[in-house]
Coordinates of C-alpha atoms in Angstrom, one line a residue:
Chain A
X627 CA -26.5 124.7 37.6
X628 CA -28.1 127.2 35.0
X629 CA -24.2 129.0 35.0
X630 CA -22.9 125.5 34.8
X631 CA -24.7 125.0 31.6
X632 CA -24.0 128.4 30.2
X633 CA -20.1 128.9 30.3
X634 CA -20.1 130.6 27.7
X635 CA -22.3 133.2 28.4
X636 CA -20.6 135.0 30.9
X637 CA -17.1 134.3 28.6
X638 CA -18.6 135.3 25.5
X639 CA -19.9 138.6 26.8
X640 CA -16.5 139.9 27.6
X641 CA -15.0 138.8 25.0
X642 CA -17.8 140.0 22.4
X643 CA -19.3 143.2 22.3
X644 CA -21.9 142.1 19.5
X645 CA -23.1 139.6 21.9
X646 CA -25.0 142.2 23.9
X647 CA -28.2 141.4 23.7
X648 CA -32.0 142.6 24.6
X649 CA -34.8 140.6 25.9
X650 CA -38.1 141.4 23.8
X651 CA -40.2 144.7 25.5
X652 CA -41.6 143.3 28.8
X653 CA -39.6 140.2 29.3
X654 CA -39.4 139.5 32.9
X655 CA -35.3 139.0 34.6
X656 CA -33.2 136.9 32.8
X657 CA -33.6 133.8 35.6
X658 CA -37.5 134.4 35.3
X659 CA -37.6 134.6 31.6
X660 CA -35.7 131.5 31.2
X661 CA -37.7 129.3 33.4
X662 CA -40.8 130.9 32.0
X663 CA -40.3 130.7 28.1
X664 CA -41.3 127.5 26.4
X665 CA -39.6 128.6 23.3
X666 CA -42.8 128.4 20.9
X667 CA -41.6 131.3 18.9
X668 CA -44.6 133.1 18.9
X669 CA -43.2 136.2 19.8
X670 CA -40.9 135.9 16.9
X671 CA -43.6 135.0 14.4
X672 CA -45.6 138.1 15.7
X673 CA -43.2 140.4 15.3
X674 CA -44.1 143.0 12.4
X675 CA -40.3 144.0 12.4
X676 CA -38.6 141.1 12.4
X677 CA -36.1 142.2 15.2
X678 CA -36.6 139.0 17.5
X679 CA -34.0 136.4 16.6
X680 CA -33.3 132.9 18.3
X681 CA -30.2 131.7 19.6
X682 CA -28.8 128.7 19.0
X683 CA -26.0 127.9 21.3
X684 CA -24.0 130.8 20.8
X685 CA -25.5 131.8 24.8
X686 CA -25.5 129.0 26.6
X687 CA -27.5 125.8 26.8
X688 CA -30.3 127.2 29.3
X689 CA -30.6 130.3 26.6
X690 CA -31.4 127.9 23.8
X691 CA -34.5 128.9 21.3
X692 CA -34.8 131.9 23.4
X693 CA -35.6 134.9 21.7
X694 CA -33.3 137.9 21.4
X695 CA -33.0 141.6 19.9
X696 CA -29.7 143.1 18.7
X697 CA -30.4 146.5 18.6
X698 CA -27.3 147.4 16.1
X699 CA -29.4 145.2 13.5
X700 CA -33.0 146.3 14.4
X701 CA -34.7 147.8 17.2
X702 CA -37.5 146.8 18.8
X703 CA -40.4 149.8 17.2
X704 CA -42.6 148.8 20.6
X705 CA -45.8 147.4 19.0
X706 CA -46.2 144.6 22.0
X707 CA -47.9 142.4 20.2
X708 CA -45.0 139.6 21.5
X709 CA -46.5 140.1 24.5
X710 CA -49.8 139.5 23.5
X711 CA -48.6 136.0 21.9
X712 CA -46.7 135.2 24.6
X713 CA -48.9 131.9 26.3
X714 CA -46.6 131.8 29.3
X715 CA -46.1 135.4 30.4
X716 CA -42.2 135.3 30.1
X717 CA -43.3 138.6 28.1
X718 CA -45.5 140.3 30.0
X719 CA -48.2 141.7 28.0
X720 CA -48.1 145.7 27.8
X721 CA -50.8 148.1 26.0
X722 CA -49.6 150.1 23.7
X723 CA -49.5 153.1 25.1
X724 CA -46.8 155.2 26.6
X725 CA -47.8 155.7 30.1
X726 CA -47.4 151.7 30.1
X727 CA -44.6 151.1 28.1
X728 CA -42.7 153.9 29.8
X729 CA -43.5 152.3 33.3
X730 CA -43.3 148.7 32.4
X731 CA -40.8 148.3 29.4
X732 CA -37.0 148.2 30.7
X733 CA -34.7 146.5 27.8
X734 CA -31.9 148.4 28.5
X735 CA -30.9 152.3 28.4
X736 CA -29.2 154.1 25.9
X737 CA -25.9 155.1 26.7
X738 CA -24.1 158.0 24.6
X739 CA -20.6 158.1 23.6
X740 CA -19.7 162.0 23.3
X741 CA -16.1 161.2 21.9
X742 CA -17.9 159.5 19.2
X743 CA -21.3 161.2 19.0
X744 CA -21.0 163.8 16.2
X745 CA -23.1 166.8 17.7
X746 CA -20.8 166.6 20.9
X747 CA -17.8 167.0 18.1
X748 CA -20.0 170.1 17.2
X749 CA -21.4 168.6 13.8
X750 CA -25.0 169.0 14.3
X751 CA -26.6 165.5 13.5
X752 CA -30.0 164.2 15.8
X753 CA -30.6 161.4 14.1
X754 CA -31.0 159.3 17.1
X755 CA -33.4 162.1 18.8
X756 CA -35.6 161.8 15.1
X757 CA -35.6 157.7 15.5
X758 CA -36.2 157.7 19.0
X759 CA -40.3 156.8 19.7
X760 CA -40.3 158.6 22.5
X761 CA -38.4 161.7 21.9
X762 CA -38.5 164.7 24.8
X763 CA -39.1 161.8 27.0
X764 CA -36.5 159.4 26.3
X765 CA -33.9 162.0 24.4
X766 CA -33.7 165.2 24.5
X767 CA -31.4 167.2 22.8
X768 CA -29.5 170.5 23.3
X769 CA -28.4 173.6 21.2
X770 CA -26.3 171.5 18.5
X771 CA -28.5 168.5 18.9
X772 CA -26.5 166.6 21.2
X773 CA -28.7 163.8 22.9
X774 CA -29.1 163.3 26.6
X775 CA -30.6 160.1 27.7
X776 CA -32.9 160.2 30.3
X777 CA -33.9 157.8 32.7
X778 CA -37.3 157.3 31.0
X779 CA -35.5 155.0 28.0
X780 CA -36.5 152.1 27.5
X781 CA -33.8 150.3 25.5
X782 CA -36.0 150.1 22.1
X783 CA -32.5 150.5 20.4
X784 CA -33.9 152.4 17.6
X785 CA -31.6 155.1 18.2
X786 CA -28.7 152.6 17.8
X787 CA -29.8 150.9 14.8
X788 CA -30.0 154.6 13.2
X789 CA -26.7 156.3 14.9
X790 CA -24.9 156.8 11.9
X791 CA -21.8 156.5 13.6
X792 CA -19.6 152.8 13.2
X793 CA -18.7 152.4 15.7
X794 CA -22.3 153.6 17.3
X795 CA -21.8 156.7 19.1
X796 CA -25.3 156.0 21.1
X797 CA -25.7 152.3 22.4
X798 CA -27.8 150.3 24.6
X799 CA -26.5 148.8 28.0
X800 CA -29.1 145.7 28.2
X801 CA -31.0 145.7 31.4
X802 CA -31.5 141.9 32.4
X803 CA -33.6 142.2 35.5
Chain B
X1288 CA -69.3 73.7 4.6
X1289 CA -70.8 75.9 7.8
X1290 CA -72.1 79.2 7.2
X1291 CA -69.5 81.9 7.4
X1292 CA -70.0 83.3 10.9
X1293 CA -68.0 86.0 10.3
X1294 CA -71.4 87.9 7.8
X1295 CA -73.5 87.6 10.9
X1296 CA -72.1 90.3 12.7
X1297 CA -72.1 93.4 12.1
X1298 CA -68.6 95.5 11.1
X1299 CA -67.5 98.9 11.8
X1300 CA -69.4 102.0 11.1
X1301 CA -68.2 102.1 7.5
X1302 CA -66.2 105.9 7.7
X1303 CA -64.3 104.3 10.1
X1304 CA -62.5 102.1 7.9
X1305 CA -61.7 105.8 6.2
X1306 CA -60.5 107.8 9.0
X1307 CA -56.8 106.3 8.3
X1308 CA -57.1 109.0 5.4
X1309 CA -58.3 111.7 7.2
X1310 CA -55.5 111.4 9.2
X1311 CA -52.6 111.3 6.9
X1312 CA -54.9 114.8 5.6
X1313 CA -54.5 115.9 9.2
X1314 CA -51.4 115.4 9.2
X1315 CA -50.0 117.2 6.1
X1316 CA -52.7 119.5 6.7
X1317 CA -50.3 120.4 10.0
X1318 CA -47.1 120.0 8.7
X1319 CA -48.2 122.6 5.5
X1320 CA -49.8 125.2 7.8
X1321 CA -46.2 125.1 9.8
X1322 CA -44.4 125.7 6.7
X1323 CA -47.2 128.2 5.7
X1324 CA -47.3 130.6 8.9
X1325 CA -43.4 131.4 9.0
X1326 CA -44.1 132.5 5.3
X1327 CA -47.4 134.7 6.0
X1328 CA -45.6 136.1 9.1
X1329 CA -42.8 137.5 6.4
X1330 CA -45.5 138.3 3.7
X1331 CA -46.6 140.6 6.8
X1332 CA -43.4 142.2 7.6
X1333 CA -43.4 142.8 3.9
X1334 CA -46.8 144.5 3.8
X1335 CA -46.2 146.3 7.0
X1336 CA -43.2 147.8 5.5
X1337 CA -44.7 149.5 2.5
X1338 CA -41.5 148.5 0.3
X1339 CA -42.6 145.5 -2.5
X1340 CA -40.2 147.9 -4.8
X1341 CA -37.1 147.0 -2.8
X1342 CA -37.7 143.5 -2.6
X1343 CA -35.5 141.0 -4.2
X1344 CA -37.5 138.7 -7.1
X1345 CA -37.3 135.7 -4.6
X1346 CA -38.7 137.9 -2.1
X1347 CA -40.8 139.4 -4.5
X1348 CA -42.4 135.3 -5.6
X1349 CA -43.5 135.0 -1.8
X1350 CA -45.1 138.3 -1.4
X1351 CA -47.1 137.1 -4.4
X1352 CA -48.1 133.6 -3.5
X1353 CA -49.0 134.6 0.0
X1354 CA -50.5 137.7 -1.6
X1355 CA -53.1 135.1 -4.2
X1356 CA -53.5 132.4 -1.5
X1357 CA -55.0 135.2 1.5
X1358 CA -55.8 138.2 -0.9
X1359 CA -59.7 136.9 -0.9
X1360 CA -60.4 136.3 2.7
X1361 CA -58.6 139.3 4.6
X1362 CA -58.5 143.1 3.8
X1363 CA -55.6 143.7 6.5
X1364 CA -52.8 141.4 6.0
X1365 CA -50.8 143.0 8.6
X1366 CA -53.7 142.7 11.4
X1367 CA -56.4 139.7 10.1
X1368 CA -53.0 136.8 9.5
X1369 CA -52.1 137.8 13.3
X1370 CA -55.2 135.4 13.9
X1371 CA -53.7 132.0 13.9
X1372 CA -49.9 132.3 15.1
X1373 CA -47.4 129.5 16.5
X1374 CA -47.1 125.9 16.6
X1375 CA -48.6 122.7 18.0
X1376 CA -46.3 123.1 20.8
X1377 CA -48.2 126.5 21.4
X1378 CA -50.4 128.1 19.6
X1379 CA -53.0 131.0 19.4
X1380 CA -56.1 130.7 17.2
X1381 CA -57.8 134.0 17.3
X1382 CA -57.2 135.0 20.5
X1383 CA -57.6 131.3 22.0
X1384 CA -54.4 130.0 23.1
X1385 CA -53.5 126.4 23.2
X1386 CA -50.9 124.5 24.7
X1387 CA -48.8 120.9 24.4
X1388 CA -50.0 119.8 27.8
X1389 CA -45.8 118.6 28.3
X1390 CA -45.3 122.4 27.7
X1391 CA -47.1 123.2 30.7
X1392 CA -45.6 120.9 32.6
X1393 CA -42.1 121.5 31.5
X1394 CA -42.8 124.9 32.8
X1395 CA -44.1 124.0 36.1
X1396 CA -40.6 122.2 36.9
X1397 CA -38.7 124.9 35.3
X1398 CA -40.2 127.6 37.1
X1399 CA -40.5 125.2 40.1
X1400 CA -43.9 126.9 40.8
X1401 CA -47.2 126.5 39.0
X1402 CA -48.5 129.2 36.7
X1403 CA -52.1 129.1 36.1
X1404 CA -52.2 130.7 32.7
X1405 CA -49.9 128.6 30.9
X1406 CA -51.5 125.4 32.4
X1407 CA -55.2 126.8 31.1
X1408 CA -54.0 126.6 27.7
X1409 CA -53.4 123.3 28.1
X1410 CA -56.4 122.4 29.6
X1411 CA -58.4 121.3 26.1
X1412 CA -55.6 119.0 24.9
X1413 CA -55.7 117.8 27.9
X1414 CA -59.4 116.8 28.7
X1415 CA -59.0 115.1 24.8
X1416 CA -55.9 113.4 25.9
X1417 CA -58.1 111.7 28.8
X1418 CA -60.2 111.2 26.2
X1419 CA -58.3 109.6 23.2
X1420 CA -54.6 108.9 24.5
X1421 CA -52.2 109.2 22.0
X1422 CA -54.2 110.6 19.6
X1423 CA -51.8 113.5 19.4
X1424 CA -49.0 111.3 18.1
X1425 CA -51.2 109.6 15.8
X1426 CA -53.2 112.3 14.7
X1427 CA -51.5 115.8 14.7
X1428 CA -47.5 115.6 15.8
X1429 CA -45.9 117.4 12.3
X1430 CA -42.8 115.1 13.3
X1431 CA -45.7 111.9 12.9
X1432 CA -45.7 112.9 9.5
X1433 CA -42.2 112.4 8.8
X1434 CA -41.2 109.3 10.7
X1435 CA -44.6 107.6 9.0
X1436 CA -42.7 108.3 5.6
X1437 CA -39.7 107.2 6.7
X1438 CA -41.4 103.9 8.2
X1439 CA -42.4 103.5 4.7
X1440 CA -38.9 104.0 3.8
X1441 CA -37.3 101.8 5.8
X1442 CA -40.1 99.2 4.6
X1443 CA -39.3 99.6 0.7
X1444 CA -35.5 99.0 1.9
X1445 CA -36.7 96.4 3.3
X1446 CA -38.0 94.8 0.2
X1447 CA -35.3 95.8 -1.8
X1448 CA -33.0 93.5 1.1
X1449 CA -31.6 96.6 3.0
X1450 CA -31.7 94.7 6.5
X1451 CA -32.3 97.5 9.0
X1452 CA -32.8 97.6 12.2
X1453 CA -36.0 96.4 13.8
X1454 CA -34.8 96.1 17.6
X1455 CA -37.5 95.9 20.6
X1456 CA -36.4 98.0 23.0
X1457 CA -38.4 98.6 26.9
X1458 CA -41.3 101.0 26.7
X1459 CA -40.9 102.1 29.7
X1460 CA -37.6 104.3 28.9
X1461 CA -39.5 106.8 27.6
X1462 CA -40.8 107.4 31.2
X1463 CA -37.3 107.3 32.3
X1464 CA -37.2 109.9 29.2
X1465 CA -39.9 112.1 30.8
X1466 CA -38.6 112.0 33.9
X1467 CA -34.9 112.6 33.1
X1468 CA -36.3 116.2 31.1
X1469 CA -38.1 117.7 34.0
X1470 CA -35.4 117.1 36.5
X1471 CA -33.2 118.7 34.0
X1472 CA -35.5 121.3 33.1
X1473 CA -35.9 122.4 36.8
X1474 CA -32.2 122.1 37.9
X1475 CA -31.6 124.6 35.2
X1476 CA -34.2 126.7 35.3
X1477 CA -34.9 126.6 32.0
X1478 CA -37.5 124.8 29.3
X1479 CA -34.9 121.9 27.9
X1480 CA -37.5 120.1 26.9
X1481 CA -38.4 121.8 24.3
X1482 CA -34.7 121.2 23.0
X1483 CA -35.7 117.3 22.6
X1484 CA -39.4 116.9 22.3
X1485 CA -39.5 116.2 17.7
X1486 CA -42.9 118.5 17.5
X1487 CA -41.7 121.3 19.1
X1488 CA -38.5 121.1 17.3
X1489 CA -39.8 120.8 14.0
X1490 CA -42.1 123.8 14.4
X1491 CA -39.5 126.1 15.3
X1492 CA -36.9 124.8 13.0
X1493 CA -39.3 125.4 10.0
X1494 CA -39.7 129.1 11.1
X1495 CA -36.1 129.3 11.4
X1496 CA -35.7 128.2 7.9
X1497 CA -38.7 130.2 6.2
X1498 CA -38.5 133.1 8.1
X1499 CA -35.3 133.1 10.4
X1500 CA -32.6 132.8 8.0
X1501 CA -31.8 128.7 7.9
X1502 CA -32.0 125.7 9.5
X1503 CA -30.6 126.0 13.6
X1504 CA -29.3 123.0 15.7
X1505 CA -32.7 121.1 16.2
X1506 CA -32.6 119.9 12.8
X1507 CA -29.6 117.7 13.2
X1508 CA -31.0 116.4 16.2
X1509 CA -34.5 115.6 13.9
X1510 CA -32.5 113.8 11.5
X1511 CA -30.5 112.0 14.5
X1512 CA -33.7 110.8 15.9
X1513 CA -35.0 109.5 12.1
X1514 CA -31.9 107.7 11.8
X1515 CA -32.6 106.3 14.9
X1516 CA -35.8 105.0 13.3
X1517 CA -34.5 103.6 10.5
X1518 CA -31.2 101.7 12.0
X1519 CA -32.2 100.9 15.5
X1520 CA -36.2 100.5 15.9
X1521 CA -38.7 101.4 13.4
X1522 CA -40.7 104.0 14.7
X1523 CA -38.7 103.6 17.8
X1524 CA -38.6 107.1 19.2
X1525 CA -41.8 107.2 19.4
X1526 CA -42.3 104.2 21.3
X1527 CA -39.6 104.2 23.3
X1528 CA -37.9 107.7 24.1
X1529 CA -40.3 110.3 23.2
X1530 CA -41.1 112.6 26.6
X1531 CA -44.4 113.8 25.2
X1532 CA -45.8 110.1 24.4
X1533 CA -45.0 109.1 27.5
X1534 CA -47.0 112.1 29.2
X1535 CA -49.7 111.2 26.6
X1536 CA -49.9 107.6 27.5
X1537 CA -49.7 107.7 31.5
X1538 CA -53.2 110.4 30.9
X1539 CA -54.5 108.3 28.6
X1540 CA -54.1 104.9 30.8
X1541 CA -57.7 105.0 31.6
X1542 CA -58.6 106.5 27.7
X1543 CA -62.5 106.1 26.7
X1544 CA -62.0 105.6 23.1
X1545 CA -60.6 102.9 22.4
X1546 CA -60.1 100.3 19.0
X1547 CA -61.0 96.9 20.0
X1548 CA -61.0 93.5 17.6
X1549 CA -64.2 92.0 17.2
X1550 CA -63.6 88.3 17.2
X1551 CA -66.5 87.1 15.0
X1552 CA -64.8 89.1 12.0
X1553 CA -61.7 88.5 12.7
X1554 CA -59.5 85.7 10.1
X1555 CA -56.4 86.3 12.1
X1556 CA -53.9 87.5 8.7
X1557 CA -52.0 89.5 11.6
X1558 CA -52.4 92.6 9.0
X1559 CA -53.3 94.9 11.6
X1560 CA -50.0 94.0 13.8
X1561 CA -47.8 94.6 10.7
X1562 CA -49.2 97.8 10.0
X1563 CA -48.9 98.9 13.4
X1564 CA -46.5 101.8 13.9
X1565 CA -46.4 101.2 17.4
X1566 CA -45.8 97.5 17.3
X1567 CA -48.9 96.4 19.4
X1568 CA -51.2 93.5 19.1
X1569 CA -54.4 94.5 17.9
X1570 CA -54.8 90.8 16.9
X1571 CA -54.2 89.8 20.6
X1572 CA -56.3 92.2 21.9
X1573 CA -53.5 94.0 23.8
X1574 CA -53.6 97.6 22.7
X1575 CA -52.4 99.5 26.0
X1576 CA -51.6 102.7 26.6
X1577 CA -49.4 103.4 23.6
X1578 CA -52.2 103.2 21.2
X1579 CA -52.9 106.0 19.2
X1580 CA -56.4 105.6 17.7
X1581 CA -54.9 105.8 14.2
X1582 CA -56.8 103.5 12.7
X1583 CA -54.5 102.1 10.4
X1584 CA -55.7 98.6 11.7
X1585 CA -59.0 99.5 11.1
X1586 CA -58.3 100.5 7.7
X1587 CA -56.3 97.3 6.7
X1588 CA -58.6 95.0 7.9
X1589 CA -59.6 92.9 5.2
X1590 CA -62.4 91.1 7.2
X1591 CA -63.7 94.8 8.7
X1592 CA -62.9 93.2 12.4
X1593 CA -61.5 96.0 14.0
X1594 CA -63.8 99.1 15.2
X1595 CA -64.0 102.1 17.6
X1596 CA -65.5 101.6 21.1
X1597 CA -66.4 103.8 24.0
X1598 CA -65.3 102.1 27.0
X1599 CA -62.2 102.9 29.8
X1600 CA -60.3 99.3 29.3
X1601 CA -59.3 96.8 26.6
X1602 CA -61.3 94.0 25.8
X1603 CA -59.4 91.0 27.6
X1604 CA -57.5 88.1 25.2
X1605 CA -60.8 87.2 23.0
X1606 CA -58.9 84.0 21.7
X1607 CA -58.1 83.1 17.3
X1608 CA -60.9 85.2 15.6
X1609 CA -63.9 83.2 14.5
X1610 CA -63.2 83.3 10.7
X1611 CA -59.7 82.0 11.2
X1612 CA -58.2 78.6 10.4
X1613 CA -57.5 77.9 14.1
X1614 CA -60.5 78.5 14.9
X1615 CA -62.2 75.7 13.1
X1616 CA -59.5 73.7 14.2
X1617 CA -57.9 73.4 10.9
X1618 CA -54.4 73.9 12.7
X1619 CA -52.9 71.5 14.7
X1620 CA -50.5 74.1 16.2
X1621 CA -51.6 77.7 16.7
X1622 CA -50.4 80.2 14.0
X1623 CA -46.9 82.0 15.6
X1624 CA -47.9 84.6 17.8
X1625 CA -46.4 88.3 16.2
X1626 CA -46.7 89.9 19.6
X1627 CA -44.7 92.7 21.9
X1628 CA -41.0 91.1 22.4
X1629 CA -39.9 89.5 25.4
X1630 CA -38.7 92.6 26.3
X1631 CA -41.7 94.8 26.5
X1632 CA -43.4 91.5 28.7

């Protein structure tokens, strides 16, 4: 019923790569989230950087009021207090801290293009490795200050939003649940 | 001539005849702070990001006024606003979270599974909801505010020989209306009612518009349901489709305060059934479980008849009030009774 009501999720994905979106830090899966969120946008009103939008229809009925991060036009910069606001626990709230970010937090990974990163074309850049919050853990870089993405991202999308690259050589590949 | 029996009893507690004022403050009192929180939440984004030089000049003019109007009461915009954030369809007021009791049960037959934390927050409305009915629809819904004014509109049309619509419809749809969003809510897994319930759609629609960018969706439905109002039944979403006054009226069947007609007082002028927003009887005694404790009867009355009581039913039919022509049997046929339409019986 819910992919019933959201044809054009599924479609619109494939056929647009700026719909690739991120749940806000600590959103339970998609299903969950969805039958969890009462769309009081709270989490948007509490957000310091303004990255949570709302969608309108553009995702599907069930998606509706439901709050979303692009990372290309800002990342999420991890403060959980969205979580905090949350009344219904569709975003689970997290401490700010790293130990429970990096073992609760899954948005998505970054994912590096090296045909389009600059450092892997031998330009030395790191500007995603400076943006990243958790650098050595989530990035690290080598000799020329190509970044490798570790398994410990957690899909804040800073490192897009800054990757000076168009298109972004370093993106992140939403993780739903 | 008889002495006036009406001066030997006593009226309403005389604020009472006021609190149709404190209301309508209530009421703008909610619908300001909606339009004022989306704009301190950007006048914190603005102070958080250290950058007042690169703001535009209309940027610039709400840094300013939000600056003036909080710059005496908190050192730490960024951290001390964070105290009262949301809407009345959920809401936190420092660090106490409240919630539309129809959002927690949305969520129950979304999530097809009951989640205490979310039903906690509702727990206050609720208990004053067993309390006082409707009183949320009288008292705080922001989208009360607008279909009141736009009562009033339709009533100056009125005068100036607009004929609109003024249709009695079933109450008992909006059940239907409840019913219908739940099922729908849980066979998709997902919260529609907040898609269709006016308060929870205004509240998010005026953040979208201060602080999101524009109006989204829910604004065309708002003004749908306003026309709806003025063409088809006045205040008739309200009475006869809304989801959350039908939840508000099945918990507030057995509500302890009540408004109740004291007969002794009462001249019959049928004010108090014309000013009704919810088309009920005040002058017959038949109130129900739509009544909002509003007091706008109370504060029309010109005799003072009407007044707040503390008991779990309505006073059954107390006959033509005392001060009234029919009462002294100076009608031969009694006066055309203004009540509910056939259909509603």
């Amino acid at each position: 019923m819910a992919a019933m009501l959201a044809p054009g999720r599924a479609r619109a994905a494939r056929l647009r790569a700026d719909l690739r979106y991120l749940r806000p830090p600590g959103a339970l899966p998609e299903d969950e989230f969805l039958s969890r969120c009462i769309r009081c946008g709270q989490c948007g009103e509490s957000c310091p950087n303004r990255c949570i939008k709302f969608f309108g229809f553009t995702n599907g009925l069930a998606s509706l009021d439901s709050p979303y991060i692009i990372p290309r036009d800002k990342g999420c910069i991890l403060c959980m207090k969205c979580g905090d606001v949350c009344p219904t626990g569709a975003i689970q709230p997290i401490p700010r801290a790293a130990e429970a970010i990096l073992a609760r937090v899954k948005m998505g990974r970054a994912r590096v293009d090296e045909s389009l990163c600059l450092s892997f074309q031998g330009k030395t850049c790191g500007v995603c490795y400076r943006a990243c919050p958790l650098p050595d853990i989530a990035i690290s870089v080598g000799h020329l200050e190509q970044p490798h993405v570790t398994d410990q991202c957690v899909g804040c999308g800073l490192c897009e939003r800054s990757c000076i690259q168009m298109p972004q050589a370093i993106r992140i590949v939403p993780d739903h649940g | 001539m008889p002495a006036d029996p009406g001066t030997r009893h006593p009226g309403p507690f005389f604020l009472w005849r006021h609190l149709n004022k404190l209301r309508w403050m209530t009421l703008s009192t909610v619908v300001a702070m909606l339009v004022l929180l989306p704009a301190l939440h950007v006048y914190q984004t603005y102070v958080a990001a250290h950058a007042y030089d690169l703001l535009s000049p209309s940027e610039r003019r709400l840094y300013d006024v939000m600056e003036g109007l909080t710059a005496p009461f908190v050192d730490d915009p960024a951290e001390a606003l964070d105290a009262i954030k949301g809407t009345t369809w959920s809401g936190s007021f420092w660090g106490l979270k409240l919630s539309d009791p129809l959002a927690a049960l949305s969520q129950t037959a979304a999530g097809r599974g009951v989640h205490g934390p979310l039903l906690l927050t509702a727990l206050i409305p609720l208990v004053f909801t067993l309390l006082l009915g409707r009183f949320f629809c009288g008292w705080l819904c922001p989208a009360t505010f607008f279909y009141e004014l736009n009562s009033n509109l339709a009533a100056w049309l009125g005068w100036a020989g607009l004929k609109l619509g003024d249709r009695r419809l079933d109450r008992r749809i909006k059940y239907g209306v409840l019913g219908l969003g739940l099922a729908l809510s849980a066979a998709t897994g997902s919260v529609l009612m907040a898609a269709v319930y006016p308060p929870a759609v205004i509240g998010r629609e005026i953040y979208y518009a201060v602080a999101a960018g524009g109006f989204g969706a829910g604004t065309v439905y708002f003004l749908a349901t306003l026309a709806f109002d003025l063409l088809v039944a006045r205040r008739g979403f309200c009475r006869y489709l809304c989801p959350g006054g039908a939840l508000y009226a099945l918990l507030g069947r057995a509500r302890l305060v009540r408004i109740r007609r004291l007969v002794a007082r009462c001249n019959d002028c049928a004010k108090c059934n014309a000013v009704c927003e919810f088309g009920l009887d005040p002058m017959g005694d038949r109130f129900g479980a739509d009544c909002t404790n509003c007091a706008a009867c109370i504060a029309i009355c010109p005799t003072d008849a009407m007044t707040f009581v503390l008991r779990p039913t309505d006073v059954p039919d107390q006959g033509p009030g005392h001060r009234g022509r029919r009462h002294r049997g100076e009608y031969e046929i009694a006066p055309k009774p203004i009540a509910e339409g056939k259909a509603a019986a």
